[in-house]
Amino acid sequence: MPFLFVLIWSTGFIVAKFGLPYAPPLTFLLLRFVGVLLVLAPLVLLMKAPWPTGRAWHIALAGVLVQAGYLGGVWCAIKIGMPAGLSALIVGMQPILTAFAAPMVGESVRGRQWLGLVFGLAGVALVVANKITLIGLSADSIALCLMALVSITVGTLYQKRFCPSFDLRTGTMIQFAASFVVTLPFAMAFEHLDWALETVQWTPRFVGALLWSVLALSIGAIFLLFALIRKSAATQVSSLMYLTPPTTAIMAWLMFGESFNLVGAAGMALAVIGVALVVRKR
């Protein structure tokens, strides 16, 4: 399950590369949220999935942090000029932040795990080193990336603390509905969103990216993430994020011919060692 999660989650930047040229980032996310609701609503009704009682607000808030806050921050930062490599490195700090905050959810981080977290971050830095540039960097893009980093860290810890277990079908619907409500006014204010969706170009590449983001990322990967949060410690789950940049780099090399040299390969190996040290039971 962790391997499958990393593989699917790593396609996020690939989807952005395919889809963002044809739609503003928040508009893309809104269409993604609506797509998830359209897919899950019939399933919830047909299967008579149980709705959570007493935890709906907790589930909604965790969803807004992980979906609207994280994705909105990263995608908007890239759209206004933040280099993808640098954004990956900033967001790659998430496992370290999660480890520092682990005592808040009753978890402890051992010395071996701290070593693994440092190894993982170093590995991510090596992978994205040749992609880091300061061209197009601005205070706004840095702020958006930092917001995304804090958002997914707090969202992961919050869900682990207040709502680790819930029906994935109805819980996911709640999270994406809440994310839609929060994102909508920002898209209307900053992207001139209208109901005719005039800012969207419905090209085959965009439609393909949207379908993949709905079915594979927002349903498949998120279901896997929730299952991992339910079964594992928050630090162990977040450490898997170290494997995302290396996996994405390999995908970009295969699909777009982007460079992936020996330094990147060494970084990937270091990231794998780091995650192994974090998740090892003994």
Tab-separated table of C-alpha atoms in Angstrom:
chain	number	residue	atom	x	y	z
A	1	MET	CA	0.000	0.000	0.000
A	2	PRO	CA	2.775	2.575	0.725
A	3	PHE	CA	4.442	1.800	-2.623
A	4	LEU	CA	1.167	2.238	-4.528
A	5	PHE	CA	0.456	5.493	-2.667
A	6	VAL	CA	3.870	6.953	-3.548
A	7	LEU	CA	3.495	5.900	-7.180
A	8	ILE	CA	0.093	7.557	-7.607
A	9	TRP	CA	0.835	10.619	-5.431
A	10	SER	CA	3.977	11.309	-7.463
A	11	THR	CA	1.888	11.895	-10.584
A	12	GLY	CA	0.591	15.132	-9.043
A	13	PHE	CA	3.298	17.295	-10.611
A	14	ILE	CA	2.835	15.460	-13.925
A	15	VAL	CA	-0.889	16.298	-13.837
A	16	ALA	CA	-0.022	19.921	-13.103
A	17	LYS	CA	2.330	20.000	-16.092
A	18	PHE	CA	-0.428	18.662	-18.347
A	19	GLY	CA	-3.365	20.618	-16.963
A	20	LEU	CA	-2.283	24.011	-15.639
A	21	PRO	CA	-1.484	25.523	-19.080
A	22	TYR	CA	-5.186	25.201	-19.895
A	23	ALA	CA	-6.855	26.400	-16.676
A	24	PRO	CA	-6.036	28.615	-13.674
A	25	PRO	CA	-4.925	26.552	-10.660
A	26	LEU	CA	-7.878	27.171	-8.342
A	27	THR	CA	-10.354	26.636	-11.176
A	28	PHE	CA	-8.656	23.332	-11.970
A	29	LEU	CA	-8.943	22.328	-8.321
A	30	LEU	CA	-12.631	23.250	-8.201
A	31	LEU	CA	-13.333	21.049	-11.231
A	32	ARG	CA	-11.338	18.293	-9.527
A	33	PHE	CA	-13.391	18.616	-6.337
A	34	VAL	CA	-16.679	18.569	-8.271
A	35	GLY	CA	-15.545	15.500	-10.215
A	36	VAL	CA	-14.844	13.611	-6.995
A	37	LEU	CA	-18.284	14.508	-5.613
A	38	LEU	CA	-20.001	13.382	-8.831
A	39	VAL	CA	-18.204	10.020	-8.675
A	40	LEU	CA	-18.697	9.354	-4.961
A	41	ALA	CA	-22.275	10.613	-4.478
A	42	PRO	CA	-23.955	7.758	-6.406
A	43	LEU	CA	-21.713	5.195	-4.669
A	44	VAL	CA	-22.577	6.575	-1.243
A	45	LEU	CA	-26.304	6.434	-2.028
A	46	LEU	CA	-26.247	2.968	-3.603
A	47	MET	CA	-24.083	1.436	-0.880
A	48	LYS	CA	-25.882	3.336	1.910
A	49	ALA	CA	-22.519	4.295	3.360
A	50	PRO	CA	-22.727	5.525	6.969
A	51	TRP	CA	-22.228	9.211	7.672
A	52	PRO	CA	-19.914	10.169	10.537
A	53	THR	CA	-21.593	11.386	13.681
A	54	GLY	CA	-20.010	14.062	15.823
A	55	ARG	CA	-16.815	14.262	13.757
A	56	ALA	CA	-17.980	15.829	10.495
A	57	TRP	CA	-16.430	19.213	11.302
A	58	HIS	CA	-13.101	17.606	12.179
A	59	ILE	CA	-13.149	15.606	8.933
A	60	ALA	CA	-14.044	18.723	6.927
A	61	LEU	CA	-11.256	20.823	8.453
A	62	ALA	CA	-8.642	18.114	7.854
A	63	GLY	CA	-9.795	17.910	4.246
A	64	VAL	CA	-9.574	21.654	3.687
A	65	LEU	CA	-6.013	21.676	5.036
A	66	VAL	CA	-4.807	18.697	2.950
A	67	GLN	CA	-6.716	19.505	-0.247
A	68	ALA	CA	-7.452	23.220	-0.560
A	69	GLY	CA	-4.537	24.487	1.527
A	70	TYR	CA	-1.784	22.205	0.266
A	71	LEU	CA	-2.735	21.822	-3.399
A	72	GLY	CA	-3.945	25.398	-3.753
A	73	GLY	CA	-0.731	26.759	-2.264
A	74	VAL	CA	1.660	24.651	-4.369
A	75	TRP	CA	-0.205	25.042	-7.659
A	76	CYS	CA	-0.694	28.799	-7.264
A	77	ALA	CA	2.978	29.224	-6.333
A	78	ILE	CA	4.100	27.360	-9.457
A	79	LYS	CA	1.637	29.307	-11.596
A	80	ILE	CA	3.072	32.684	-10.527
A	81	GLY	CA	6.669	31.641	-11.062
A	82	MET	CA	7.904	29.397	-8.245
A	83	PRO	CA	10.305	26.828	-9.785
A	84	ALA	CA	8.883	23.306	-9.415
A	85	GLY	CA	12.170	21.998	-7.973
A	86	LEU	CA	12.269	24.618	-5.245
A	87	SER	CA	8.615	24.102	-4.388
A	88	ALA	CA	9.279	20.359	-4.060
A	89	LEU	CA	12.177	21.074	-1.705
A	90	ILE	CA	10.139	23.446	0.484
A	91	VAL	CA	7.173	21.074	0.735
A	92	GLY	CA	9.688	18.274	1.313
A	93	MET	CA	10.237	19.708	4.796
A	94	GLN	CA	6.882	18.228	5.833
A	95	PRO	CA	8.242	15.036	7.463
A	96	ILE	CA	10.630	17.101	9.609
A	97	LEU	CA	7.826	19.402	10.785
A	98	THR	CA	5.589	16.398	11.445
A	99	ALA	CA	8.300	14.788	13.557
A	100	PHE	CA	8.716	17.945	15.655
A	101	ALA	CA	4.958	18.059	16.245
A	102	ALA	CA	4.560	14.293	16.816
A	103	PRO	CA	4.233	14.643	20.635
A	104	MET	CA	1.027	16.622	20.027
A	105	VAL	CA	-0.643	13.419	18.803
A	106	GLY	CA	0.967	11.195	21.418
A	107	GLU	CA	3.807	9.903	19.245
A	108	SER	CA	7.548	9.874	19.819
A	109	VAL	CA	10.383	9.964	17.295
A	110	ARG	CA	13.447	7.834	17.986
A	111	GLY	CA	17.024	8.763	17.142
A	112	ARG	CA	17.157	6.353	14.193
A	113	GLN	CA	14.021	7.965	12.768
A	114	TRP	CA	15.510	11.468	13.084
A	115	LEU	CA	18.543	10.232	11.153
A	116	GLY	CA	16.237	8.821	8.516
A	117	LEU	CA	14.356	12.132	8.240
A	118	VAL	CA	17.616	14.011	7.688
A	119	PHE	CA	18.738	11.446	5.092
A	120	GLY	CA	15.416	11.748	3.310
A	121	LEU	CA	15.552	15.538	3.144
A	122	ALA	CA	19.134	15.393	1.861
A	123	GLY	CA	18.035	12.913	-0.784
A	124	VAL	CA	15.207	15.185	-1.941
A	125	ALA	CA	17.659	18.103	-2.128
A	126	LEU	CA	20.001	16.094	-4.361
A	127	VAL	CA	17.167	15.010	-6.655
A	128	VAL	CA	15.863	18.541	-7.230
A	129	ALA	CA	19.292	20.259	-7.090
A	130	ASN	CA	19.643	20.673	-10.838
A	131	LYS	CA	16.075	21.951	-11.107
A	132	ILE	CA	16.417	24.712	-8.528
A	133	THR	CA	16.565	28.231	-9.876
A	134	LEU	CA	15.708	31.606	-8.404
A	135	ILE	CA	14.255	32.914	-11.665
A	136	GLY	CA	10.669	34.022	-11.126
A	137	LEU	CA	10.961	33.735	-7.356
A	138	SER	CA	8.875	36.222	-5.367
A	139	ALA	CA	7.703	36.792	-1.823
A	140	ASP	CA	4.179	35.748	-2.821
A	141	SER	CA	5.302	32.418	-4.282
A	142	ILE	CA	7.436	31.653	-1.207
A	143	ALA	CA	4.518	32.506	1.082
A	144	LEU	CA	2.180	30.235	-0.883
A	145	CYS	CA	4.632	27.318	-0.713
A	146	LEU	CA	5.161	27.797	3.012
A	147	MET	CA	1.387	27.920	3.486
A	148	ALA	CA	1.098	24.633	1.603
A	149	LEU	CA	3.827	23.087	3.770
A	150	VAL	CA	2.166	24.119	7.028
A	151	SER	CA	-1.268	23.174	5.722
A	152	ILE	CA	-0.508	19.561	4.825
A	153	THR	CA	1.547	19.088	8.007
A	154	VAL	CA	-1.220	20.391	10.268
A	155	GLY	CA	-3.860	18.543	8.238
A	156	THR	CA	-2.092	15.196	8.620
A	157	LEU	CA	-1.602	15.667	12.360
A	158	TYR	CA	-5.140	16.983	12.872
A	159	GLN	CA	-6.696	13.998	11.134
A	160	LYS	CA	-4.490	11.602	13.084
A	161	ARG	CA	-5.531	13.285	16.348
A	162	PHE	CA	-9.239	14.004	15.901
A	163	CYS	CA	-10.608	11.738	13.159
A	164	PRO	CA	-8.253	8.880	12.260
A	165	SER	CA	-11.096	6.469	11.442
A	166	PHE	CA	-14.188	7.141	9.339
A	167	ASP	CA	-15.980	5.675	6.355
A	168	LEU	CA	-13.770	6.597	3.410
A	169	ARG	CA	-16.682	7.144	1.037
A	170	THR	CA	-18.696	9.623	3.080
A	171	GLY	CA	-15.644	11.135	4.787
A	172	THR	CA	-14.000	11.891	1.450
A	173	MET	CA	-17.220	13.495	0.212
A	174	ILE	CA	-17.278	15.760	3.258
A	175	GLN	CA	-13.647	16.759	2.767
A	176	PHE	CA	-13.976	17.598	-0.910
A	177	ALA	CA	-17.273	19.425	-0.438
A	178	ALA	CA	-15.672	21.554	2.278
A	179	SER	CA	-12.623	22.181	0.086
A	180	PHE	CA	-14.912	23.298	-2.761
A	181	VAL	CA	-16.738	25.781	-0.504
A	182	VAL	CA	-13.454	27.249	0.780
A	183	THR	CA	-11.748	27.445	-2.641
A	184	LEU	CA	-14.695	28.881	-4.615
A	185	PRO	CA	-14.571	32.493	-3.369
A	186	PHE	CA	-10.802	32.697	-3.965
A	187	ALA	CA	-11.214	31.444	-7.533
A	188	MET	CA	-13.973	33.993	-8.149
A	189	ALA	CA	-11.917	36.827	-6.672
A	190	PHE	CA	-8.489	36.107	-8.186
A	191	GLU	CA	-9.176	34.061	-11.322
A	192	HIS	CA	-12.367	35.740	-12.576
A	193	LEU	CA	-14.209	32.424	-12.399
A	194	ASP	CA	-17.675	32.430	-13.946
A	195	TRP	CA	-20.207	29.662	-14.421
A	196	ALA	CA	-19.420	29.496	-18.159
A	197	LEU	CA	-15.832	28.478	-17.291
A	198	GLU	CA	-14.441	30.789	-19.967
A	199	THR	CA	-10.942	30.567	-18.481
A	200	VAL	CA	-10.760	26.809	-19.193
A	201	GLN	CA	-9.523	25.347	-22.481
A	202	TRP	CA	-11.106	21.908	-22.851
A	203	THR	CA	-8.259	20.256	-24.738
A	204	PRO	CA	-7.715	16.473	-24.693
A	205	ARG	CA	-4.634	16.954	-22.489
A	206	PHE	CA	-6.625	18.979	-19.972
A	207	VAL	CA	-9.529	16.511	-19.893
A	208	GLY	CA	-7.099	13.623	-19.431
A	209	ALA	CA	-5.295	15.436	-16.609
A	210	LEU	CA	-8.613	16.254	-14.936
A	211	LEU	CA	-9.879	12.674	-15.119
A	212	TRP	CA	-6.610	11.318	-13.713
A	213	SER	CA	-6.609	13.891	-10.916
A	214	VAL	CA	-10.174	12.931	-9.966
A	215	LEU	CA	-10.001	9.137	-10.192
A	216	ALA	CA	-6.367	8.328	-9.406
A	217	LEU	CA	-5.180	11.218	-7.215
A	218	SER	CA	-8.253	12.508	-5.399
A	219	ILE	CA	-9.944	9.141	-4.887
A	220	GLY	CA	-7.263	6.453	-5.222
A	221	ALA	CA	-4.314	8.199	-3.560
A	222	ILE	CA	-6.413	9.943	-0.904
A	223	PHE	CA	-8.106	6.667	0.099
A	224	LEU	CA	-4.650	5.120	0.450
A	225	LEU	CA	-3.394	8.115	2.461
A	226	PHE	CA	-6.331	7.895	4.869
A	227	ALA	CA	-5.769	4.157	5.299
A	228	LEU	CA	-2.079	4.771	6.046
A	229	ILE	CA	-2.894	7.522	8.566
A	230	ARG	CA	-5.307	5.144	10.273
A	231	LYS	CA	-2.769	2.306	10.560
A	232	SER	CA	0.602	4.060	10.975
A	233	ALA	CA	2.259	6.838	12.945
A	234	ALA	CA	2.043	10.317	11.424
A	235	THR	CA	5.831	10.577	11.120
A	236	GLN	CA	6.012	7.276	9.234
A	237	VAL	CA	3.259	8.324	6.824
A	238	SER	CA	4.715	11.773	6.153
A	239	SER	CA	8.181	10.291	5.551
A	240	LEU	CA	6.762	8.640	2.411
A	241	MET	CA	6.559	12.142	0.922
A	242	TYR	CA	10.371	12.019	0.599
A	243	LEU	CA	9.896	9.440	-2.160
A	244	THR	CA	7.617	11.699	-4.199
A	245	PRO	CA	10.236	14.023	-5.796
A	246	PRO	CA	12.534	11.142	-6.872
A	247	THR	CA	9.608	9.183	-8.322
A	248	THR	CA	8.286	12.282	-10.075
A	249	ALA	CA	11.769	12.975	-11.474
A	250	ILE	CA	11.903	9.503	-13.025
A	251	MET	CA	8.421	9.966	-14.496
A	252	ALA	CA	9.388	13.352	-15.945
A	253	TRP	CA	12.558	11.801	-17.403
A	254	LEU	CA	10.568	9.026	-19.076
A	255	MET	CA	7.673	11.184	-20.269
A	256	PHE	CA	9.232	14.583	-21.025
A	257	GLY	CA	12.935	13.833	-21.388
A	258	GLU	CA	13.839	15.945	-18.356
A	259	SER	CA	17.336	15.403	-16.990
A	260	PHE	CA	17.961	12.767	-14.327
A	261	ASN	CA	21.675	12.343	-13.636
A	262	LEU	CA	23.854	10.379	-11.241
A	263	VAL	CA	23.402	13.015	-8.529
A	264	GLY	CA	19.657	12.543	-8.790
A	265	ALA	CA	20.067	8.767	-8.628
A	266	ALA	CA	22.206	9.131	-5.501
A	267	GLY	CA	19.562	11.396	-3.998
A	268	MET	CA	16.869	8.837	-4.699
A	269	ALA	CA	18.906	6.123	-2.985
A	270	LEU	CA	19.469	8.386	0.016
A	271	ALA	CA	15.749	9.180	0.230
A	272	VAL	CA	14.874	5.466	0.144
A	273	ILE	CA	17.379	4.755	2.948
A	274	GLY	CA	15.924	7.617	4.969
A	275	VAL	CA	12.344	6.363	4.640
A	276	ALA	CA	13.477	2.826	5.512
A	277	LEU	CA	15.041	4.105	8.747
A	278	VAL	CA	11.834	5.969	9.664
A	279	VAL	CA	9.337	3.197	8.982
A	280	ARG	CA	11.401	0.224	10.250
A	281	LYS	CA	9.670	-1.336	13.233
A	282	ARG	CA	12.856	-2.122	15.171
